[in-house]
Coordinates of C-alpha atoms and ligand atoms in Angstrom, one line a residue:
M1 CA 0.0 -0.1 -0.1
N2 CA 1.4 3.6 -0.9
V3 CA 0.0 6.4 1.2
S4 CA 0.9 10.0 1.5
Y5 CA -0.8 12.4 3.9
K6 CA 1.2 15.4 2.4
T7 CA -1.4 17.2 0.4
D8 CA -4.6 15.7 1.3
Q9 CA -5.6 18.2 4.0
K10 CA -3.8 21.2 3.0
S11 CA -5.2 24.6 3.8
S12 CA -3.4 28.0 3.3
E13 CA -2.2 28.1 6.9
E14 CA -1.3 24.5 7.2
P15 CA 2.4 23.8 7.5
E16 CA 4.1 21.7 4.8
L17 CA 4.3 18.2 6.3
D18 CA 7.8 17.2 6.1
F19 CA 7.2 13.5 6.7
D20 CA 4.2 11.2 7.2
A21 CA 6.0 9.8 10.3
I22 CA 8.9 10.7 12.3
V23 CA 10.4 8.0 14.5
I24 CA 12.6 9.1 17.4
G25 CA 15.4 6.7 18.1
A26 CA 17.4 4.4 15.9
G27 CA 17.6 1.4 18.2
M28 CA 16.2 -1.9 17.4
S29 CA 12.5 -0.5 17.7
G30 CA 13.3 2.5 15.5
M31 CA 15.2 0.4 12.7
Y32 CA 12.3 -2.0 12.5
L33 CA 9.8 0.9 12.4
L34 CA 11.7 2.5 9.6
Y35 CA 11.5 -0.7 7.7
R36 CA 7.9 -1.5 8.1
L37 CA 6.6 2.0 7.6
R38 CA 8.6 2.5 4.5
E39 CA 7.0 -0.6 3.2
L40 CA 3.6 1.3 3.4
G41 CA 5.1 3.8 1.1
L42 CA 5.2 6.5 3.9
R43 CA 7.8 9.3 4.0
V44 CA 9.6 8.3 7.2
R45 CA 12.5 10.0 9.0
V46 CA 14.2 8.5 12.1
L47 CA 15.9 11.2 14.2
E48 CA 18.8 9.7 16.2
A49 CA 21.0 11.5 18.8
G50 CA 23.9 9.3 18.3
T51 CA 26.0 8.9 15.2
G52 CA 25.2 5.3 14.5
V53 CA 22.3 2.9 14.8
G54 CA 21.9 0.5 17.6
G55 CA 20.4 2.5 20.5
T56 CA 21.1 0.7 23.7
W57 CA 23.8 -1.3 21.8
Y58 CA 25.3 1.8 20.5
W59 CA 25.6 3.7 23.8
N60 CA 26.4 0.9 26.2
R61 CA 29.6 0.0 24.8
Y62 CA 31.1 -0.5 28.5
P63 CA 33.8 -3.1 28.9
G64 CA 32.1 -6.5 29.4
A65 CA 28.8 -5.4 27.8
R66 CA 26.7 -8.2 26.4
F67 CA 23.4 -9.8 25.9
D68 CA 21.8 -11.5 28.9
S69 CA 19.3 -13.2 26.5
E70 CA 20.6 -15.9 24.2
S71 CA 21.8 -14.2 21.1
Y72 CA 19.5 -16.2 18.7
S73 CA 16.5 -15.3 20.6
Y74 CA 17.2 -11.5 20.6
G75 CA 17.9 -10.9 17.0
Y76 CA 15.2 -9.7 14.5
S77 CA 13.0 -12.7 13.3
F78 CA 11.1 -11.0 10.4
S79 CA 13.5 -11.7 7.7
Q80 CA 14.4 -15.4 6.6
E81 CA 17.2 -14.1 4.6
L82 CA 18.7 -12.3 7.7
L83 CA 18.3 -15.4 9.9
D84 CA 20.1 -17.5 7.1
E85 CA 22.9 -15.3 6.6
W86 CA 23.9 -14.1 10.3
D87 CA 25.8 -16.4 12.5
W88 CA 26.2 -15.7 16.1
S89 CA 29.7 -16.6 17.7
E90 CA 28.4 -16.9 21.3
H91 CA 25.3 -17.9 23.2
F92 CA 25.3 -14.4 24.7
A93 CA 26.9 -12.0 22.2
S94 CA 29.3 -9.1 23.3
Q95 CA 28.4 -5.5 22.5
P96 CA 30.8 -5.3 19.5
E97 CA 29.3 -8.4 17.8
I98 CA 25.8 -6.9 18.6
E99 CA 26.8 -3.5 17.1
R100 CA 28.1 -5.4 13.9
Y101 CA 25.0 -7.2 13.7
L102 CA 22.9 -4.1 13.9
K103 CA 25.1 -2.4 11.3
H104 CA 24.6 -5.3 9.1
V105 CA 20.8 -5.0 9.3
D106 CA 21.2 -1.3 8.5
K107 CA 23.2 -1.9 5.4
K108 CA 21.0 -5.0 4.3
F109 CA 17.8 -2.9 4.5
D110 CA 19.3 0.5 3.4
L111 CA 18.0 1.9 6.5
S112 CA 20.6 4.8 7.1
K113 CA 19.4 6.9 4.2
D114 CA 16.3 7.7 6.2
I115 CA 18.1 8.1 9.6
Q116 CA 19.2 11.5 10.5
F117 CA 22.1 11.2 13.0
S118 CA 23.2 13.7 15.6
S119 CA 19.7 14.9 15.9
R120 CA 18.4 15.1 19.4
V121 CA 14.8 16.1 19.7
Q122 CA 14.3 18.9 22.1
S123 CA 10.5 19.3 21.9
A124 CA 7.4 17.8 20.1
T125 CA 4.2 19.7 20.1
Y126 CA 0.9 18.6 18.7
D127 CA -0.6 20.8 16.3
A128 CA -4.3 20.2 16.6
D129 CA -5.5 22.3 13.6
N130 CA -3.2 20.4 11.2
R131 CA -3.3 17.1 13.0
C132 CA 0.4 16.8 13.1
W133 CA 3.4 17.0 15.3
A134 CA 6.0 19.8 15.2
L135 CA 9.4 18.5 16.3
V136 CA 12.3 20.8 17.2
L137 CA 15.8 19.7 17.5
D138 CA 18.4 21.1 20.1
D139 CA 20.1 22.7 17.2
G140 CA 16.9 24.5 16.2
R141 CA 15.8 22.4 13.1
Q142 CA 12.2 22.0 12.8
Y143 CA 10.0 19.1 11.2
H144 CA 6.3 18.6 10.8
S145 CA 4.9 15.2 10.6
R146 CA 1.5 13.5 10.7
F147 CA 2.6 10.8 13.1
M148 CA 5.3 10.7 15.8
I149 CA 6.4 7.5 17.1
T150 CA 8.6 7.3 19.9
A151 CA 11.3 4.5 20.0
L152 CA 13.3 5.8 22.9
G153 CA 14.0 2.5 24.8
P154 CA 13.1 1.9 28.4
L155 CA 16.7 2.2 29.6
S156 CA 18.3 5.1 27.7
A157 CA 18.3 8.2 30.0
P158 CA 21.5 7.6 32.1
T159 CA 21.5 9.0 35.6
M160 CA 24.5 10.2 37.7
P161 CA 24.5 10.1 41.5
R162 CA 24.0 13.4 43.2
F163 CA 27.6 13.6 44.9
E164 CA 29.3 16.9 45.3
G165 CA 32.6 17.3 43.6
I166 CA 31.9 15.1 40.5
E167 CA 33.1 17.9 38.1
E168 CA 36.3 18.3 40.2
F169 CA 37.7 14.7 39.7
G170 CA 41.0 15.0 38.0
G171 CA 41.0 11.6 36.3
Q172 CA 38.9 10.1 33.7
S173 CA 35.3 9.3 34.6
F174 CA 32.5 7.6 32.4
H175 CA 29.1 6.5 32.9
T176 CA 28.4 2.9 31.4
G177 CA 25.5 4.3 29.3
L178 CA 27.5 6.8 27.7
W179 CA 30.7 5.0 27.1
P180 CA 33.2 6.5 24.6
K181 CA 34.1 4.9 21.4
E182 CA 37.8 4.9 22.0
E183 CA 39.3 2.0 24.0
I184 CA 40.0 2.7 27.5
N185 CA 43.2 1.1 29.0
F186 CA 42.8 0.0 32.7
A187 CA 46.3 -1.8 32.8
G188 CA 48.0 -0.7 36.2
K189 CA 45.4 2.0 36.9
R190 CA 43.6 2.5 39.9
V191 CA 39.8 2.2 39.0
A192 CA 36.6 2.6 40.9
V193 CA 33.1 1.3 40.0
I194 CA 30.2 2.8 41.6
G195 CA 26.9 0.6 41.2
T196 CA 26.5 -3.2 41.1
G197 CA 23.4 -3.7 39.0
A198 CA 23.6 -5.4 35.6
S199 CA 25.8 -3.0 33.9
G200 CA 28.1 -2.6 37.1
V201 CA 28.5 -6.5 37.3
Q202 CA 29.4 -6.8 33.6
T203 CA 31.9 -4.0 34.0
I204 CA 33.4 -5.1 37.2
Q205 CA 34.2 -8.7 36.0
E206 CA 35.7 -7.4 32.9
V207 CA 37.8 -4.4 34.3
A208 CA 39.1 -6.6 37.1
K209 CA 41.0 -8.6 34.6
T210 CA 43.4 -5.8 33.8
A211 CA 43.1 -3.0 36.5
G212 CA 46.1 -2.4 38.8
E213 CA 43.5 -2.0 41.4
L214 CA 39.8 -2.0 41.3
T215 CA 37.6 -0.6 44.2
V216 CA 33.7 -1.5 44.0
F217 CA 31.5 1.0 45.8
Q218 CA 28.1 -1.1 46.4
R219 CA 25.1 0.2 48.0
R220 CA 22.5 -2.6 47.8
P221 CA 23.9 -5.8 46.5
N222 CA 21.9 -7.8 43.8
W223 CA 21.1 -11.4 43.4
C224 CA 23.5 -12.4 40.5
T225 CA 23.5 -15.8 38.9
P226 CA 25.8 -17.3 36.3
L227 CA 25.3 -16.5 32.7
N228 CA 27.2 -19.8 31.7
N229 CA 28.1 -18.3 28.2
R230 CA 29.9 -20.3 25.4
K231 CA 31.0 -20.2 22.0
I232 CA 28.8 -21.4 19.2
G233 CA 30.5 -23.3 16.5
K234 CA 29.5 -23.7 12.9
E235 CA 27.6 -27.0 13.4
E236 CA 25.7 -25.7 16.5
M237 CA 24.9 -22.5 14.5
D238 CA 23.4 -24.6 11.7
T239 CA 21.3 -26.5 14.3
I240 CA 20.1 -23.2 16.0
R241 CA 19.1 -22.1 12.5
A242 CA 17.3 -25.2 11.7
G243 CA 15.3 -24.7 14.9
Y244 CA 14.4 -21.0 14.5
P245 CA 10.9 -21.4 13.7
E246 CA 10.4 -23.5 17.0
L247 CA 12.5 -21.0 18.9
F248 CA 10.5 -18.0 17.9
Q249 CA 7.2 -19.9 18.5
R250 CA 8.4 -20.7 21.9
C251 CA 9.2 -17.2 22.7
R252 CA 5.6 -16.3 21.5
E253 CA 4.3 -18.5 24.0
T254 CA 6.4 -17.8 27.2
A255 CA 5.6 -15.1 29.7
A256 CA 8.2 -12.6 28.9
C257 CA 9.3 -13.7 25.5
F258 CA 12.4 -15.4 26.8
V259 CA 13.3 -19.1 25.6
H260 CA 12.8 -20.0 29.3
N261 CA 9.3 -20.6 30.6
I262 CA 7.9 -20.8 34.1
D263 CA 7.9 -24.4 35.5
P264 CA 4.2 -25.1 36.3
R265 CA 5.3 -26.8 39.7
G266 CA 4.9 -25.2 43.1
T267 CA 8.2 -24.9 45.0
F268 CA 6.6 -26.9 47.9
E269 CA 4.8 -29.5 45.7
V270 CA 8.2 -31.6 45.0
T271 CA 10.5 -33.1 47.5
D272 CA 13.5 -31.4 48.9
E273 CA 15.8 -33.7 46.7
V274 CA 13.9 -32.8 43.6
R275 CA 13.8 -29.2 44.4
D276 CA 17.6 -29.1 45.1
A277 CA 18.5 -31.2 41.9
F278 CA 16.3 -28.6 39.9
W279 CA 18.0 -25.6 41.1
E280 CA 21.4 -27.0 40.8
K281 CA 20.6 -27.6 37.3
Q282 CA 19.2 -24.2 36.7
Y283 CA 22.3 -22.7 38.4
A284 CA 24.6 -24.6 36.1
G285 CA 22.3 -23.7 33.1
Q286 CA 22.3 -20.7 30.7
G287 CA 21.2 -17.3 31.2
F288 CA 17.7 -16.4 32.8
G289 CA 16.6 -20.0 33.4
I290 CA 17.1 -19.8 37.0
W291 CA 14.8 -16.6 37.1
Q292 CA 12.3 -17.0 34.4
G293 CA 12.2 -20.8 34.2
N294 CA 11.7 -21.5 37.9
F295 CA 8.9 -22.7 39.9
R296 CA 5.8 -20.9 39.3
D297 CA 5.6 -19.3 42.8
I298 CA 9.1 -18.2 43.5
L299 CA 8.1 -14.6 42.4
T300 CA 4.9 -14.4 44.4
D301 CA 5.1 -16.8 47.4
P302 CA 7.4 -15.0 50.1
E303 CA 8.2 -18.6 51.5
A304 CA 9.2 -20.0 48.0
N305 CA 11.2 -16.8 47.3
K306 CA 13.0 -17.2 50.7
L307 CA 14.0 -21.0 49.8
I308 CA 15.4 -19.9 46.4
S309 CA 17.2 -16.8 48.0
D310 CA 18.8 -19.0 50.6
F311 CA 20.1 -21.5 47.9
V312 CA 21.5 -18.6 45.8
A313 CA 23.1 -17.2 48.9
D314 CA 24.8 -20.4 49.8
K315 CA 26.2 -20.4 46.2
I316 CA 27.7 -17.1 46.8
R317 CA 29.1 -17.9 50.2
G318 CA 30.8 -20.9 48.2
R319 CA 32.2 -18.8 45.8
V320 CA 33.8 -16.0 47.9
N321 CA 36.8 -16.8 50.0
D322 CA 36.3 -14.1 52.7
P323 CA 33.2 -14.7 54.8
E324 CA 32.6 -11.2 55.5
T325 CA 32.9 -10.1 51.7
A326 CA 30.6 -12.8 50.9
E327 CA 27.9 -11.6 53.3
L328 CA 28.3 -8.0 51.9
L329 CA 27.6 -9.3 48.5
I330 CA 24.2 -11.2 49.6
P331 CA 21.2 -9.1 49.4
T332 CA 19.2 -8.9 52.6
D333 CA 16.7 -6.4 51.5
H334 CA 15.0 -8.2 48.7
G335 CA 14.5 -11.7 47.6
F336 CA 15.9 -13.3 44.6
G337 CA 14.4 -12.1 41.3
T338 CA 12.5 -9.3 42.8
R339 CA 14.9 -6.9 41.1
R340 CA 16.5 -7.7 37.5
V341 CA 18.8 -10.5 38.1
P342 CA 22.5 -9.5 36.8
Q343 CA 24.0 -12.1 34.7
E344 CA 27.7 -13.0 35.7
T345 CA 30.6 -14.7 34.5
H346 CA 33.2 -15.3 37.7
Y347 CA 31.8 -12.2 39.1
F348 CA 32.1 -13.4 42.6
E349 CA 35.4 -14.9 42.3
V350 CA 36.7 -11.4 41.2
Y351 CA 36.4 -10.6 45.0
N352 CA 39.0 -13.2 45.8
Q353 CA 41.6 -11.3 43.7
P354 CA 44.2 -9.3 45.7
N355 CA 43.7 -6.4 43.3
V356 CA 40.0 -6.1 44.1
N357 CA 38.4 -4.2 47.1
L358 CA 34.7 -4.1 47.9
I359 CA 33.4 -1.0 49.9
S360 CA 29.8 -1.1 51.2
M361 CA 28.2 2.2 50.9
L362 CA 25.5 1.1 53.4
E363 CA 28.4 1.0 55.9
T364 CA 30.6 3.9 54.7
P365 CA 28.6 6.1 52.3
I366 CA 30.3 8.1 49.8
E367 CA 30.5 11.7 51.0
R368 CA 31.9 13.4 48.0
I369 CA 34.1 12.9 44.9
T370 CA 37.3 14.9 45.2
A371 CA 40.0 16.2 42.9
A372 CA 42.0 12.9 43.6
G373 CA 39.1 10.3 43.8
I374 CA 36.4 9.4 46.4
K375 CA 35.9 10.3 49.9
T376 CA 33.6 8.1 52.1
S377 CA 32.5 8.4 55.7
A378 CA 35.6 6.3 56.7
A379 CA 38.5 7.0 54.3
E380 CA 39.8 8.9 51.2
Y381 CA 40.7 6.8 48.1
E382 CA 42.7 8.1 45.2
F383 CA 41.8 6.9 41.5
D384 CA 42.7 7.3 38.0
I385 CA 39.4 6.3 36.6
I386 CA 35.9 6.3 38.1
I387 CA 33.1 4.4 36.4
Y388 CA 29.6 5.3 37.2
A389 CA 27.4 2.2 36.7
T390 CA 24.5 4.1 38.4
G391 CA 21.7 3.1 35.9
F392 CA 18.9 5.0 34.3
D393 CA 16.0 7.2 34.6
A394 CA 14.0 4.1 33.4
V395 CA 10.9 4.0 31.4
M396 CA 9.7 7.6 31.6
G397 CA 13.0 9.3 31.7
S398 CA 13.5 9.3 28.2
F399 CA 10.3 10.7 27.5
D400 CA 11.0 13.4 30.3
R401 CA 13.9 14.5 28.4
I402 CA 11.8 15.7 25.5
D403 CA 9.2 18.6 26.0
I404 CA 6.1 16.7 24.7
Q405 CA 2.9 18.7 24.6
G406 CA -0.3 17.3 23.5
V407 CA -3.6 18.7 22.9
D408 CA -4.1 22.3 24.4
G409 CA -0.4 22.3 25.4
Q410 CA -0.8 19.6 27.8
K411 CA 2.7 18.4 29.0
L412 CA 3.3 14.5 29.0
T413 CA 5.3 15.0 32.3
E414 CA 2.3 16.4 33.8
T415 CA 0.1 13.7 32.5
W416 CA 2.2 11.1 33.9
K417 CA 3.2 12.9 37.3
A418 CA 1.5 10.3 39.1
G419 CA 2.5 7.4 37.0
P420 CA 2.0 6.6 33.5
T421 CA -1.5 6.0 32.0
T422 CA -1.5 4.5 28.4
F423 CA -3.6 2.6 26.1
V424 CA -1.7 -0.8 25.6
G425 CA 1.4 1.0 26.2
V426 CA 1.3 2.4 22.8
M427 CA -0.9 5.5 23.1
V428 CA -1.7 8.3 25.6
E429 CA -5.0 10.2 26.1
N430 CA -4.7 13.6 24.6
F431 CA -1.7 12.9 22.6
P432 CA -3.2 11.9 19.3
N433 CA -1.1 10.6 16.5
M434 CA 1.7 9.7 18.9
F435 CA 2.5 6.1 19.3
M436 CA 5.0 4.5 21.4
V437 CA 7.2 1.3 20.8
M438 CA 8.5 0.0 24.2
G439 CA 6.8 2.6 26.0
P440 CA 5.4 2.4 29.7
H441 CA 2.8 -0.4 30.1
A442 CA 3.9 -2.2 27.2
A443 CA 5.3 -5.9 27.5
L444 CA 8.9 -5.8 28.2
G445 CA 11.1 -9.0 28.8
N446 CA 13.1 -10.2 25.9
N447 CA 12.5 -7.0 24.3
P448 CA 13.1 -7.7 20.5
R449 CA 10.1 -10.2 20.4
S450 CA 7.9 -7.4 21.9
I451 CA 9.5 -4.8 19.6
E452 CA 8.5 -6.7 16.5
Y453 CA 4.8 -7.2 17.6
N454 CA 4.5 -3.6 18.8
V455 CA 5.9 -2.1 15.5
E456 CA 3.6 -4.5 13.5
W457 CA 0.6 -3.4 15.5
V458 CA 1.5 0.3 14.9
R459 CA 2.1 -0.2 11.2
D460 CA -1.4 -2.0 10.8
L461 CA -3.0 0.8 12.6
I462 CA -1.6 3.5 10.2
A463 CA -2.3 1.2 7.3
E464 CA -5.9 1.0 8.4
M465 CA -5.9 4.7 8.6
A466 CA -4.5 5.3 5.2
G467 CA -6.9 2.7 3.8
R468 CA -9.8 4.7 5.2
D469 CA -8.3 8.2 4.4
L470 CA -8.1 9.0 8.1
T471 CA -5.7 11.4 9.7
L472 CA -6.2 11.3 13.4
A473 CA -5.9 8.6 15.9
A474 CA -6.8 9.3 19.6
A475 CA -7.0 7.0 22.6
R476 CA -10.6 7.3 23.9
P477 CA -10.3 8.1 27.7
E478 CA -12.3 5.1 28.9
A479 CA -9.9 2.8 27.0
V480 CA -6.9 4.3 28.5
E481 CA -8.6 3.9 31.9
Q482 CA -9.5 0.3 31.4
W483 CA -5.9 -0.6 30.2
T484 CA -4.3 1.3 33.1
D485 CA -6.6 -0.6 35.5
F486 CA -5.6 -3.8 34.0
V487 CA -1.9 -3.1 34.1
K488 CA -2.5 -2.3 38.0
L489 CA -4.5 -5.5 38.4
K490 CA -1.7 -7.5 36.8
A491 CA 0.9 -5.9 39.2
E492 CA -0.9 -7.3 42.2
G493 CA 0.7 -10.0 44.1
L494 CA 4.1 -9.8 42.4
L495 CA 6.9 -9.5 45.0
A496 CA 8.9 -7.3 42.6
N497 CA 6.3 -4.7 42.8
E498 CA 6.9 -4.3 46.5
I499 CA 10.7 -3.5 46.0
D500 CA 12.4 -0.3 44.9
S501 CA 14.1 -0.6 41.7
W502 CA 14.0 0.8 38.1
M503 CA 11.3 -1.8 37.6
T504 CA 8.9 0.1 39.8
G505 CA 9.9 3.5 38.7
V506 CA 12.3 4.4 41.7
N507 CA 15.4 6.4 41.1
M508 CA 16.8 8.3 44.1
N509 CA 19.1 10.3 41.8
V510 CA 16.0 11.8 40.1
E511 CA 13.6 14.4 41.5
G512 CA 10.1 13.0 41.7
R513 CA 11.1 9.4 41.4
Q514 CA 11.3 8.5 45.1
T515 CA 8.1 6.5 45.3
R516 CA 7.1 3.5 43.5
S517 CA 4.7 3.6 40.6
I518 CA 3.4 0.9 38.0
V519 CA 5.6 1.6 35.2
R520 CA 5.6 -1.9 33.6
Y521 CA 3.2 -4.3 32.4
S522 CA 3.5 -7.4 34.6
G523 CA 1.0 -9.8 32.8
T524 CA 2.2 -12.1 30.2
A525 CA 3.2 -11.3 26.8
P526 CA 0.6 -13.6 25.1
E527 CA -2.2 -11.9 27.2
Y528 CA -0.8 -8.6 26.1
R529 CA -0.8 -9.6 22.5
A530 CA -4.4 -11.2 22.9
W531 CA -5.7 -7.7 24.0
C532 CA -4.1 -5.8 21.2
D533 CA -5.0 -8.3 18.5
E534 CA -8.6 -8.0 19.7
V535 CA -8.5 -4.3 19.4
A536 CA -7.3 -4.5 15.9
A537 CA -9.7 -7.3 14.9
K538 CA -12.8 -5.2 16.1
G539 CA -11.6 -2.2 14.0
Y540 CA -9.9 -0.1 16.9
Q541 CA -13.1 0.9 18.6
E542 CA -11.0 2.1 21.6
L543 CA -9.6 4.8 19.4
N544 CA -11.2 7.8 18.0
L545 CA -10.3 7.5 14.3
T546 CA -11.4 10.4 12.3
Ligands
NAP601 P1 20.6 -0.4 37.9 O1 20.2 -1.8 37.8 O2 19.5 0.8 38.1 O3 21.8 -0.2 39.0 C1 22.4 0.9 39.3 C2 23.5 0.7 40.4 O4 24.0 1.8 40.9 C3 22.8 0.1 41.6 O5 23.7 -0.9 42.2 C4 22.5 1.4 42.5 O6 22.4 1.1 43.9 C5 23.7 2.1 42.1 N1 23.5 3.6 42.4 C6 22.8 4.4 41.9 N2 22.8 5.6 42.4 C7 23.7 5.4 43.3 C8 24.1 6.3 44.2 N3 23.7 7.7 44.2 N4 25.0 5.9 45.3 C9 25.4 4.6 45.3 N5 25.0 3.8 44.4 C10 24.1 4.1 43.4 O7 21.3 0.0 36.6 P2 22.2 -0.7 35.4 O8 23.2 -1.6 36.0 O9 22.7 0.2 34.3 O10 21.0 -1.7 34.9 C11 19.8 -1.2 34.4 C12 19.0 -2.2 33.6 O11 19.5 -2.2 32.3 C13 19.2 -3.6 34.0 O12 18.3 -4.0 35.1 C14 18.8 -4.3 32.8 O13 17.5 -4.4 32.5 C15 19.5 -3.4 31.8 N6 20.9 -3.9 31.4 C16 20.8 -5.0 30.6 C17 21.9 -5.8 30.2 C18 21.9 -6.8 29.3 O14 20.8 -7.3 29.0 N7 23.0 -7.5 29.0 C19 23.1 -5.1 30.7 C20 23.2 -4.1 31.6 C21 22.0 -3.4 32.0 P3 21.0 0.6 44.6 O15 20.6 -0.7 44.1 O16 21.4 0.8 46.0 O17 20.1 1.8 44.1

């Protein structure tokens, strides 16, 4: 289908539409949006702040960055040719390989010709008279487009701690989510890492290999479990390739689109021996199996959760030589799996190395950054390099960085002040013709699987509008309310939603993010898709289409 909205509705005051659709962000969502919307014959432009494609996998080039999902389950599934020609070299590919893959996708589908790099969107204002969005970049360039589709990523607004003196530090400092392209040499250097989430853990285990001295500043420890990565040889890749249809079918059926699926048994329905043997197998198995493929009640029943937490705690004790250090590395404020589980490779053994030191910020908090290093309540440390692995203003933060104004100048930040309200995580009331891919309340998990679904849903909606000569799509208030209530209902009973983390919208480094809100959809992905499929099948009655 070929559609153009450019001349249909033109009046004398109407701004010339530069594009039918502007996509913000050239990560995996934005790249696929471009591919699918261009197929409709739309004039599409992707605006990307970076200088290359990849989004998360462009910015997070910190040492040790790699997939925590199986590589072959994380790539795009839409093109058989792409599946046929791309070989993954490891079960969990590293950032350089992932970036190479996304560059290959870019080249194969000739995407970059419609991607405008070094283009950070500063504001986006809905023009009700002309049913379009007016976007302004930070360098002043302006564009008008019928549709605006955000492909911002849920974890793309890095946040720094609010310590005094950060600017005074005389050495080099980096945030993991804004890592430079040049290689950083740690050999013989005194390096500090602040933060022990998934990014910190990957960084620490890599930097520990070469740093002269590595000091880890940990606030709350996380429950880390082994990634158990390994290389993929040619023969194994051929087998994986032959199994792609079943693999993607499996990802369509599991709760969070991973290859791992919840075990239907309850923790206490099996004997102690069966349970221990199962957990031993999970601990020795790959990736998120122990988190996403565990007994059905470990993330909802406090007793079951305590048991698996004790199991993992004992594993940590068994791997860290110094008992005091081991206890510091075991979380006591939340149970296993209630925050995102970092995946590790010899992470705990790093603390047995003579060049590695662990500082608990719960015992001796950082007071300030100094010109020479870091001052805690107990001591002053000198460093050559400080790495901030302090995370992101997740889910809503990337929206907040753009001044988005809908009908009557209503600001998105105001609309979402008490937590996001959306229709299927794709639309927001009073923000017509704005669609979100991987926005709040959409199904997350093994993200590319949800990205492909979301993009195709948006593509189908736009195609439907084009077919019926419609220029405006607005979410009805009752539909937004119904979906938001459903998201809240699905959040009930999940232990993770009772814990502070980015998954519950908490970030102590950001004003207004001190209390929990329901930012994620916690139902299953199949349920999510069933809901969205029904909306489409019934002709989008939840939307005002005119
Ligand atoms: P994160 O999980 O939010 O961890 C941030 C870390 O920094 C936490 O340990 C936090 O401590 C600490 N921190 C933040 N502010 C601090 C402060 N002011 N003082 C002391 N410590 C502070 O962020 P992340 O590690 O970047 O990971 C975010 C998410 O990105 C992950 O959960 C995951 O979904 C995704 N990710 C994925 C991969 C992958 O798939 N391969 C890799 C990396 C990240 P507290 O816990 O005490 O707040």
